[in-house]
Tab-separated table of C-alpha atoms in Angstrom:
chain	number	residue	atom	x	y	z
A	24	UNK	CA	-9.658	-14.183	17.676
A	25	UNK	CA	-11.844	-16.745	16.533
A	26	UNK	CA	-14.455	-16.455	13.457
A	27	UNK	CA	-17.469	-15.461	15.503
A	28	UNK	CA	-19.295	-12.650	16.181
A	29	UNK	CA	-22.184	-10.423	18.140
A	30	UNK	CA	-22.551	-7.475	19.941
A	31	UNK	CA	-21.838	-8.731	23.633
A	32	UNK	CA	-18.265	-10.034	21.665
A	33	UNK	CA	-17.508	-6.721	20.903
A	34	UNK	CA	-18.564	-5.204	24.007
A	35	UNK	CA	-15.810	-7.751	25.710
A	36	UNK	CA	-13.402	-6.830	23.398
A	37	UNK	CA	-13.493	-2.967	23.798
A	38	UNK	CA	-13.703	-3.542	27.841
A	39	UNK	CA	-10.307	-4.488	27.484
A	40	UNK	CA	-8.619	-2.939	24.592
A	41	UNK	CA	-5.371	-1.479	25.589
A	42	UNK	CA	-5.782	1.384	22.987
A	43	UNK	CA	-9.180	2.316	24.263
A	44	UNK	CA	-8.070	5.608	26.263
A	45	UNK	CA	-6.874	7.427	22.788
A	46	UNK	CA	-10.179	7.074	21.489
A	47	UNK	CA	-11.071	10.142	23.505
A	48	UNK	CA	-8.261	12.208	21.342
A	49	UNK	CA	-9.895	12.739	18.519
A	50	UNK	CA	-12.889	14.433	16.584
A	51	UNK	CA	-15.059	11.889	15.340
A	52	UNK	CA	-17.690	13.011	12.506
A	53	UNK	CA	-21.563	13.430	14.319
A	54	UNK	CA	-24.296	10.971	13.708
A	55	UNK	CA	-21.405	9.140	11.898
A	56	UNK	CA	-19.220	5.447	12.252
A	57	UNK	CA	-16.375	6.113	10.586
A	58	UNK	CA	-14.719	3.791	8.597
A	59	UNK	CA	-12.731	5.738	5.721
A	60	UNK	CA	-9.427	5.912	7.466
A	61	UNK	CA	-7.729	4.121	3.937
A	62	UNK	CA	-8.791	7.668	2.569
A	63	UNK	CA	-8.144	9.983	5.060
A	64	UNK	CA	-7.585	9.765	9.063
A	65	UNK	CA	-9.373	12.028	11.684
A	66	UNK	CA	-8.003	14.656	13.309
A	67	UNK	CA	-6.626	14.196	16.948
A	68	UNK	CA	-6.360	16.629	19.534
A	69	UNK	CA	-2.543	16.175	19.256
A	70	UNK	CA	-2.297	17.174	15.992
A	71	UNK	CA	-4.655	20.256	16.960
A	72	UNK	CA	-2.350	21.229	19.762
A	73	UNK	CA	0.671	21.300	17.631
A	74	UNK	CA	-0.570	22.859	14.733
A	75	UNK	CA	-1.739	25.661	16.822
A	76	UNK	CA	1.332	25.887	18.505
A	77	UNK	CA	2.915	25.924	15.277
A	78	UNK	CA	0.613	29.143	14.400
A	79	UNK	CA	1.083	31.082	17.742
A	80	UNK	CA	4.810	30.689	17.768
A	81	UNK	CA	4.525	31.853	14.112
A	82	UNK	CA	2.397	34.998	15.333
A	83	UNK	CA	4.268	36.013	18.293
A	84	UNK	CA	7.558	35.193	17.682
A	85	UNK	CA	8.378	35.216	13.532
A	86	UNK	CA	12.225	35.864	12.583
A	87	UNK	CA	13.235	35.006	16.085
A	88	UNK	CA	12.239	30.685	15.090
A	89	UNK	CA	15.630	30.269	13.694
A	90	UNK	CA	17.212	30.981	17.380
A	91	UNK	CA	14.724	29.157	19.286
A	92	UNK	CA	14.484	26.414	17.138
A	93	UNK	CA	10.750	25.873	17.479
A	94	UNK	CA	9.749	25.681	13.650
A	95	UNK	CA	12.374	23.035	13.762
A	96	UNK	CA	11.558	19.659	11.668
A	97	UNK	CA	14.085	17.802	13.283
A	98	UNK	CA	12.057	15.975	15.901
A	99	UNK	CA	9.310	14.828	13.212
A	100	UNK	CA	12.309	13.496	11.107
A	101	UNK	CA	13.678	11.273	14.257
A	102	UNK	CA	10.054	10.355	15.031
A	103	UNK	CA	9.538	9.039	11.693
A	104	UNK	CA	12.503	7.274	10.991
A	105	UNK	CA	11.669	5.574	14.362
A	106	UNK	CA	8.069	4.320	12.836
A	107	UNK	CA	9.419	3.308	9.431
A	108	UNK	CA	12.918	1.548	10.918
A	109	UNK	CA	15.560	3.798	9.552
A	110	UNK	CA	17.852	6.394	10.641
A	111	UNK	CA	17.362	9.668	11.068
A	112	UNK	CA	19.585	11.091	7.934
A	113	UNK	CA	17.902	8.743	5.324
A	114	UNK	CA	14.111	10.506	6.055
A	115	UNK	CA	13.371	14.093	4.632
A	116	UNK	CA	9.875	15.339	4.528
A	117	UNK	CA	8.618	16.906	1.391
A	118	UNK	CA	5.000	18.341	-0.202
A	119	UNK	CA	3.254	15.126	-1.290
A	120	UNK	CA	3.980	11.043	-2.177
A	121	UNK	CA	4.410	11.651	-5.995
A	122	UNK	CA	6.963	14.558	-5.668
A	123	UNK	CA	8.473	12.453	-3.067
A	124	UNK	CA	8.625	9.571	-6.133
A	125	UNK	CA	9.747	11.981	-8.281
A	126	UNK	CA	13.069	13.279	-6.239
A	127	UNK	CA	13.571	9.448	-5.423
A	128	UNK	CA	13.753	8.726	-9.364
A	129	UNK	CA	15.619	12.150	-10.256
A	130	UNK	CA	18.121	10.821	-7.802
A	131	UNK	CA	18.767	7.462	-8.083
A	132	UNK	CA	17.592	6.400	-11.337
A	133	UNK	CA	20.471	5.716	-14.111
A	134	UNK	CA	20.121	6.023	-18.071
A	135	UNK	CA	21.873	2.751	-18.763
A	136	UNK	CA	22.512	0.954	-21.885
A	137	UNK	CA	20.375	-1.801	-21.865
A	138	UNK	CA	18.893	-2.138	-17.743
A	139	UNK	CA	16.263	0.912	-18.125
A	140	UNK	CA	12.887	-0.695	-17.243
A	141	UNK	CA	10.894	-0.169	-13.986
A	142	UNK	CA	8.663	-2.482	-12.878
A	143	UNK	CA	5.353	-1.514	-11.035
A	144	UNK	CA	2.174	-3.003	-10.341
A	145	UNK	CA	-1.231	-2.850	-12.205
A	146	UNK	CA	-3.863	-1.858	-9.105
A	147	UNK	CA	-2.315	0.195	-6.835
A	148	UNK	CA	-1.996	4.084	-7.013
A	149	UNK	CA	-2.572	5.122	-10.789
A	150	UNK	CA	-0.824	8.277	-9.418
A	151	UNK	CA	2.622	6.471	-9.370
A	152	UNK	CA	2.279	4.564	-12.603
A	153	UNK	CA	2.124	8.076	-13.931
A	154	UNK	CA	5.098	9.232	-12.496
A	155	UNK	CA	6.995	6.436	-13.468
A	156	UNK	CA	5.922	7.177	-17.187
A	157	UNK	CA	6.690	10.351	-17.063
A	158	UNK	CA	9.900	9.733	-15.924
A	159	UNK	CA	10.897	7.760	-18.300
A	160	UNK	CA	9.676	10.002	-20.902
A	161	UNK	CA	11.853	12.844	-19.477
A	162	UNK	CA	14.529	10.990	-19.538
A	163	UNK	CA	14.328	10.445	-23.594
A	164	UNK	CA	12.647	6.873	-23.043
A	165	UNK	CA	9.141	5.173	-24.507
A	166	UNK	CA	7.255	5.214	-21.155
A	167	UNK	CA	4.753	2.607	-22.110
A	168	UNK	CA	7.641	0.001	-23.236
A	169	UNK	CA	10.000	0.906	-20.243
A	170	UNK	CA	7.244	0.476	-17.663
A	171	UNK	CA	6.980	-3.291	-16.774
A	172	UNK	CA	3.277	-3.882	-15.104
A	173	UNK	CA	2.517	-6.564	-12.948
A	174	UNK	CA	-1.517	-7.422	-12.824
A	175	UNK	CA	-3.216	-8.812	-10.480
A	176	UNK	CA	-3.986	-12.646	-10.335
A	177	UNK	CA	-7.834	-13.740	-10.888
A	178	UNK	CA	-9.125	-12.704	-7.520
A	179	UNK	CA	-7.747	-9.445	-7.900
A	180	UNK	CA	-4.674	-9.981	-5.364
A	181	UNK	CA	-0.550	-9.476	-6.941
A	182	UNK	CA	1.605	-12.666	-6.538
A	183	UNK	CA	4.672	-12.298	-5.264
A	184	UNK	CA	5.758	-15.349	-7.278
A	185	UNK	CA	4.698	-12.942	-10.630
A	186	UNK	CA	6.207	-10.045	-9.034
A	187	UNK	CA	9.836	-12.061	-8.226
A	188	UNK	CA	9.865	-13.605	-12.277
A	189	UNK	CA	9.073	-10.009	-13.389
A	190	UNK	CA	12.397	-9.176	-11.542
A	191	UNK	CA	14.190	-11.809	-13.227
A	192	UNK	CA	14.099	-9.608	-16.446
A	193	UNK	CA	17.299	-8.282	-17.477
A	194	UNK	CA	16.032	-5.223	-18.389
A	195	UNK	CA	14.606	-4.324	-15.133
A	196	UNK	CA	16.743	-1.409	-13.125
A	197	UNK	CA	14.395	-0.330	-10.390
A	198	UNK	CA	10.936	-2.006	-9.035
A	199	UNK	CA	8.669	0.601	-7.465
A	200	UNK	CA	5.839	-1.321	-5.612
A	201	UNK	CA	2.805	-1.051	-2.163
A	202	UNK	CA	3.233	-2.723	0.663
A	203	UNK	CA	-0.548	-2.297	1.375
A	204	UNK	CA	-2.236	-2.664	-2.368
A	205	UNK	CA	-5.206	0.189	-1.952
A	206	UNK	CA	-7.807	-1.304	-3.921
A	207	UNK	CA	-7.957	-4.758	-1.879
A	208	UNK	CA	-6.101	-4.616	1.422
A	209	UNK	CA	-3.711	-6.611	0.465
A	210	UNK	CA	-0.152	-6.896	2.454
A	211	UNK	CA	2.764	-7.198	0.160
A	212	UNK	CA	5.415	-9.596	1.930
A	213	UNK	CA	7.953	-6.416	1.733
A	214	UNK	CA	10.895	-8.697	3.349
A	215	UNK	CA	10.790	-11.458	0.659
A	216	UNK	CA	10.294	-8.594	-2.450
A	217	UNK	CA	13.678	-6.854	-1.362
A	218	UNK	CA	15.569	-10.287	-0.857
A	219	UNK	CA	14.536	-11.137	-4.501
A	220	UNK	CA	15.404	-7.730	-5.582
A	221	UNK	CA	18.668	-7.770	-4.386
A	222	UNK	CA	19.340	-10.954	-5.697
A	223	UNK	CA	18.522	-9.778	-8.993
A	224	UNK	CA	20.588	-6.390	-8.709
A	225	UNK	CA	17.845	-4.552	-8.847
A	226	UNK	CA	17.018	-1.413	-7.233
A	227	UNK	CA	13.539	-1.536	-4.744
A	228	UNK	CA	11.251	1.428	-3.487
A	229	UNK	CA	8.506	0.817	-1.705
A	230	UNK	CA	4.706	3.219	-1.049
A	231	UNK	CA	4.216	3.311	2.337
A	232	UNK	CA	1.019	5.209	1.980
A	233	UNK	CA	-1.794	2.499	3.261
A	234	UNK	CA	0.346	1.170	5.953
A	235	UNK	CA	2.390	3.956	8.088
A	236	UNK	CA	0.193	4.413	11.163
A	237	UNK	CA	-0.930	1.027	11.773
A	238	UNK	CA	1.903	-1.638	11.618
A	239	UNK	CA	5.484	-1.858	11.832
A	240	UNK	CA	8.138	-1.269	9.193
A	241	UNK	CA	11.523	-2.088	8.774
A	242	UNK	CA	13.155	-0.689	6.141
A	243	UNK	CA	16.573	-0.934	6.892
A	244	UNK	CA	16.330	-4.635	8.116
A	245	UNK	CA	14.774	-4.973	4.839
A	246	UNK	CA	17.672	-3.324	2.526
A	247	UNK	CA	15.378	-1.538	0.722
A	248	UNK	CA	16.744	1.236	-1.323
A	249	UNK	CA	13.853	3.706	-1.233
A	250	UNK	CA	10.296	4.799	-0.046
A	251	UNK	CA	7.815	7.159	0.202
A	252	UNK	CA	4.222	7.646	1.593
A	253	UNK	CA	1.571	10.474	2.175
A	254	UNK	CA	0.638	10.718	5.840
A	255	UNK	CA	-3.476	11.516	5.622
A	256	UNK	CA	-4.031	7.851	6.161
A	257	UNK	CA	-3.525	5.979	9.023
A	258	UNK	CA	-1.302	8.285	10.554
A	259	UNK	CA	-4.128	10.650	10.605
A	260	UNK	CA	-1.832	13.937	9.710
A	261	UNK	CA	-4.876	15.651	7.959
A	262	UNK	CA	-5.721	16.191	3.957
A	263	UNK	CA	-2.424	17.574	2.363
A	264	UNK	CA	-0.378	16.482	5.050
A	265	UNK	CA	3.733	16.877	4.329
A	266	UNK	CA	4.547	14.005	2.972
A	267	UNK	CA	7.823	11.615	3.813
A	268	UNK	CA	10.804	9.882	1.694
A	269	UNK	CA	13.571	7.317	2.820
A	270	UNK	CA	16.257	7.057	1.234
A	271	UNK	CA	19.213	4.352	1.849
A	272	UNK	CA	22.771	5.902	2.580
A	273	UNK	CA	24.155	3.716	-0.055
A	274	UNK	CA	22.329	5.971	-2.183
A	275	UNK	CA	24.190	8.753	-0.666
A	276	UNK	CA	27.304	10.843	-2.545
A	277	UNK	CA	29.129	14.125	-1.763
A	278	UNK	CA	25.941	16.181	-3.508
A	279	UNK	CA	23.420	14.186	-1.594
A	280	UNK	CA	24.852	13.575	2.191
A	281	UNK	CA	21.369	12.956	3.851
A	282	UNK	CA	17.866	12.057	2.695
A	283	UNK	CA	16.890	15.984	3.305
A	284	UNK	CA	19.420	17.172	0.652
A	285	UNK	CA	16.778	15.859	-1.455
A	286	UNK	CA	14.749	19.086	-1.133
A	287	UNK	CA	16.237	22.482	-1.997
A	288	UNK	CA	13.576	24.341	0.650
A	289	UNK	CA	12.379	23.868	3.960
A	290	UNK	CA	9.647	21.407	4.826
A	291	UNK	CA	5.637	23.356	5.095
A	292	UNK	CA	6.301	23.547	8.606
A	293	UNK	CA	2.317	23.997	9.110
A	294	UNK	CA	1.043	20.790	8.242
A	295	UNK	CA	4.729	18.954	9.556
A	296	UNK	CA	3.529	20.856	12.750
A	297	UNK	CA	0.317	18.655	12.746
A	298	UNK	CA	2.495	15.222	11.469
A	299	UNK	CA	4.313	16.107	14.384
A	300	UNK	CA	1.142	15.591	16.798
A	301	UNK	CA	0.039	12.952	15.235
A	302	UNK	CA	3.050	10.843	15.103
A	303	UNK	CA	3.754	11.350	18.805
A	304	UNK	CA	-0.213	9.298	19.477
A	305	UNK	CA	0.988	6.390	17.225
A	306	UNK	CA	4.422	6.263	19.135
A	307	UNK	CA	3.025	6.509	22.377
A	308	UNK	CA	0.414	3.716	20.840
A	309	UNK	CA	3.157	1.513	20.005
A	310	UNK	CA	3.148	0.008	16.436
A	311	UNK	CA	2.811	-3.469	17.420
A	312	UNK	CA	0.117	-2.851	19.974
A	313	UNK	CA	-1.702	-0.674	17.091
A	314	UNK	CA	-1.099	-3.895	14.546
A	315	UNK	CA	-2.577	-6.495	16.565
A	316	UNK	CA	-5.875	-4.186	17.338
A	317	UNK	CA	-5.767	-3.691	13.523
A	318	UNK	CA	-5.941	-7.309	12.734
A	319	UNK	CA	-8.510	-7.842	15.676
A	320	UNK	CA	-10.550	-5.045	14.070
A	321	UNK	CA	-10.615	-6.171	10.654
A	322	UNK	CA	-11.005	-10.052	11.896
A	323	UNK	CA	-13.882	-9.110	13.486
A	324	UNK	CA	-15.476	-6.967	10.827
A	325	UNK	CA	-14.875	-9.823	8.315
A	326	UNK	CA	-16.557	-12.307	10.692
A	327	UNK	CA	-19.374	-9.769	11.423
A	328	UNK	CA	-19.883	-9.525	7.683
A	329	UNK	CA	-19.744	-13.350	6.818
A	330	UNK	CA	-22.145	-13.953	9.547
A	331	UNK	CA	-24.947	-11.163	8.713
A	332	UNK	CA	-24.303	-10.539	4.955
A	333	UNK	CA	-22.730	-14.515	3.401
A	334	UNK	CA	-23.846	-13.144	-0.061
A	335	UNK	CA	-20.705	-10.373	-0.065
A	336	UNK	CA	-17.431	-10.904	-1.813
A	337	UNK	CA	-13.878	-10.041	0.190
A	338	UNK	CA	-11.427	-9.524	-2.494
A	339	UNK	CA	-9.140	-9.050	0.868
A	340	UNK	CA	-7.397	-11.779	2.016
A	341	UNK	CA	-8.328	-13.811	5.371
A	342	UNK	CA	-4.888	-14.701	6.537
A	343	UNK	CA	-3.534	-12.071	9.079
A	344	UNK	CA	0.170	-11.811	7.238
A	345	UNK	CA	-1.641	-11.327	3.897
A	346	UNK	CA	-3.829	-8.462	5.098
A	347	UNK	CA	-3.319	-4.894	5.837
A	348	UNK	CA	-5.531	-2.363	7.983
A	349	UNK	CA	-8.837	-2.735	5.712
A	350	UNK	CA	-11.308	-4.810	3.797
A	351	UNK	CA	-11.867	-4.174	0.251
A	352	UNK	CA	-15.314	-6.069	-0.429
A	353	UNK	CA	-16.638	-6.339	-4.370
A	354	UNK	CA	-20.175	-5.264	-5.408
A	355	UNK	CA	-21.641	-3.992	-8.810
A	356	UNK	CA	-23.376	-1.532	-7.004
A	357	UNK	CA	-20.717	-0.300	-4.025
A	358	UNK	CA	-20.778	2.817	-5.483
A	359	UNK	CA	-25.054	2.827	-4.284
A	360	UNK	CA	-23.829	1.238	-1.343
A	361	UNK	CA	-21.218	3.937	-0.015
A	362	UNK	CA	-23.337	6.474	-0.470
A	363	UNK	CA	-26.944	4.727	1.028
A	364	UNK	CA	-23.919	4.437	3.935
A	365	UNK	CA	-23.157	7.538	4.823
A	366	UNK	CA	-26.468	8.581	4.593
A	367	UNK	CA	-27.489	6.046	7.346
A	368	UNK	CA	-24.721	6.810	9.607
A	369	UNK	CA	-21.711	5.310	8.148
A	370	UNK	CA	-18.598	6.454	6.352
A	371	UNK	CA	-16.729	3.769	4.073
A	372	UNK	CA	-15.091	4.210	0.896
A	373	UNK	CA	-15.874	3.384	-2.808
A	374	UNK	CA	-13.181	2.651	-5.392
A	375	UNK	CA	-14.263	2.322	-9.063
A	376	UNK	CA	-15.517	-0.123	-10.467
A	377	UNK	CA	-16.937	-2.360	-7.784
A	378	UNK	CA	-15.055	-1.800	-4.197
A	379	UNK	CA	-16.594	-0.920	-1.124
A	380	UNK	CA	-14.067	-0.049	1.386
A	381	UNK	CA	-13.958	-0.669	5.246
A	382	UNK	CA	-11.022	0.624	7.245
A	383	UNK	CA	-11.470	0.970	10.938
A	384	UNK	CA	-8.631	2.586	12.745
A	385	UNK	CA	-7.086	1.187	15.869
A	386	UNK	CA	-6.597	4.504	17.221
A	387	UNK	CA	-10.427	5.277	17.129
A	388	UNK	CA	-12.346	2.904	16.350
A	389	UNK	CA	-13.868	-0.063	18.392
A	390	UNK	CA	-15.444	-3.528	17.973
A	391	UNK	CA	-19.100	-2.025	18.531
A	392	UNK	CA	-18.811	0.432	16.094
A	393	UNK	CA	-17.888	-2.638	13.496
A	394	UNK	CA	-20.607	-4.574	14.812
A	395	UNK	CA	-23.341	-1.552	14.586
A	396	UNK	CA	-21.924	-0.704	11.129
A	397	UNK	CA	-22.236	-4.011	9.557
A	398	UNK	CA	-25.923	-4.162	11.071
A	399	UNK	CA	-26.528	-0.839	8.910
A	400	UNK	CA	-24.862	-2.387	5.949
A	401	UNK	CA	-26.867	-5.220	5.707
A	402	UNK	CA	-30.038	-3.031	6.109
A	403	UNK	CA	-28.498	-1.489	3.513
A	404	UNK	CA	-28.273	-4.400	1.087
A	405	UNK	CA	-31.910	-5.577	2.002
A	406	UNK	CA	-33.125	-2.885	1.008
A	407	UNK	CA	-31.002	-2.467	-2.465
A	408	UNK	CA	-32.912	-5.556	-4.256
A	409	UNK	CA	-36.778	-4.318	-3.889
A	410	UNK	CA	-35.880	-0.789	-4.904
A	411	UNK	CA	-33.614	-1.950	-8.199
A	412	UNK	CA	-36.849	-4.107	-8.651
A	413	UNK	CA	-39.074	-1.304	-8.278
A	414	UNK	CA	-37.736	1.188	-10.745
A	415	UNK	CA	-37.725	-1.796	-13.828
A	416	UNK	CA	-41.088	-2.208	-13.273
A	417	UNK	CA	-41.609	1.547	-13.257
A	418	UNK	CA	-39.214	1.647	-16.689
């Protein structure tokens, strides 16, 4: 796509976007261009279906499910190992990401006598760096001296350079690390991170969170040893959604036989029941058909954004294999900005201190609706200067 432009552009590109037809699928907010999928996906007709399914076979049939097999995970499982690349014994699917992390570390983790550190990153997913802490603290360790976090570079991206030396400690047992960073958009080069772990001996999990739904993952053609990932994102699952965990068979022993063993009780078959919908869109989508829209999306949005608005700061990056499914733009006042959004019509994300978020889904969202939203953005801005203006003369 080249760096260019309009509204008849994006007309162009909708007329013949493969993905078009599954627009119609799902309930889009009124009056509203929505643009918050990096916080939580819409809800498809799919997922409806099977969640109501889920509900009648629960009202009409109850004790009789474990002889008809329809409260069955099973299929979800097989789906997802499918999307992430793995097989169907290394997924389970639990309550959320962090207990997901949490079982991961219980299980796999070692008390050693000199490799005990964990390395993480600084920007992505407070959540986790909590976990890990706590971890190590239940495990008789100083959290805060254990934990090994990477920062981000000057323009706010990680280095996979940094993150590779960091690995070259030692001390460090287990990295635990994106491969979308949340606060910028930036793609982690997942491949190259598990090469360099392995060649370190050291053990590498991966959150899955901002990226399952709209590209492709390999994690057994990577080696990786673990992941896990919440599914309210891109994959559009709904808030709470059952959350997912691989876990390598290498990691596997007579106690733990399969990823599932992980969990001592069933999966909340309700909200699997609406995974279940959800996943079967982005299957039938195809992950690499639903990557290269992504890219087009955000391509466009980017050029859309330099064209009308120059004066706004990316802190994503502009090269395709650097970039995951949304822009992460910086502003002291985003915060202003998000909300003077949704008010006029648009729903993007704020992240403190200074990050506007933009994440258009390939599922649902087309090139007009970027175009039109940018247009309301930089009414948006215009208007931002003469009203801060306004009030410190009224002050």
């Amino acid at each position: 796509m080249q760096d260019r432009a309009s509204r008849e552009l994006a007309r162009q590109w909708d007329a013949r976007d493969p993905l078009a037809r599954f627009r119609r699928q799902f309930y889009r907010p009124a009056g509203q261009i929505y643009l918050d999928s990096d916080s939580l996906g819409l809800c498809s007709q799919e997922a409806e279906r099977s969640l109501l399914r889920m509900l009648s076979n629960w009202k009409t049939k109850a004790c009789e499910r474990s002889r008809d097999g329809d409260f069955s995970s099973h299929e979800t499982t097989a789906r997802l190992a499918r999307i992430v690349g793995a097989s169907a014994d290394e997924i389970a699917i639990g309550t959320s990401r962090t207990f997901n992390l949490q079982q991961l570390l219980a299980t796999i983790y070692r008390r050693q006598f000199y490799r005990l550190r964990i390395l993480t990153d600084g920007i992505s997913a407070p959540q986790n760096r909590e976990v890990l802490r706590q971890h190590l603290e239940l495990r008789g360790l100083h959290g805060d001296s254990q934990l090994l976090v990477v920062g981000a570079e000057e323009s706010r991206l990680l280095s996979e350079e940094t993150i590779e030396a960091a690995m070259s400690d030692p001390m460090v047992q287990m990295a635990v690390l994106p491969v979308v960073v949340a606060a910028t958009g930036q793609l982690l080069d997942a491949p190259r991170l598990a090469r360099a772990a392995r060649e370190h001996g050291v053990m590498i999990g991966f959150d899955l969170s901002d990226s399952l739904g709209a590209m492709p993952h390999a994690l057994e053609e990577w080696d990786v040893d673990f992941a896990f990932w919440d599914h309210e994102k891109f994959a559009s699952a709904g808030p709470g959604a059952a959350a997912g965990l691989f876990l390598h068979r290498r990691h596997f022993a007579p106690a733990v036989s399969a990823a599932a063993k992980l969990h001592l009780d069933a999966p909340p078959l309700l909200s699997t029941a609406a995974l279940e919908g959800a996943l079967r869109l982005i299957e039938e989508a195809a992950l690499e058909r639903l990557r290269e829209k992504s890219l087009d999306l955000t391509h466009f949005l980017r050029a859309a954004i330099e064209r009308e608005i120059p004066q706004l700061v990316f802190a994503t990056p502009r090269e395709a294999q650097h970039r995951g499914a949304h822009l992460a733009l910086l502003h002291p006042d985003a915060g202003a900005i998000c909300e003077r959004l949704r008010a006029n019509g648009v729903t993007a994300n704020f992240r403190e201190p200074d990050i506007l978020g933009l994440a258009p889904a390939p599922l649902y969202n087309s090139f007009v609706e970027c175009w039109d939203a940018v247009q309301i953005l930089r009414r948006v801005m215009e208007q931002m200067p003469n009203e801060s203006l306004e009030n410190e003369i009224a002050s």
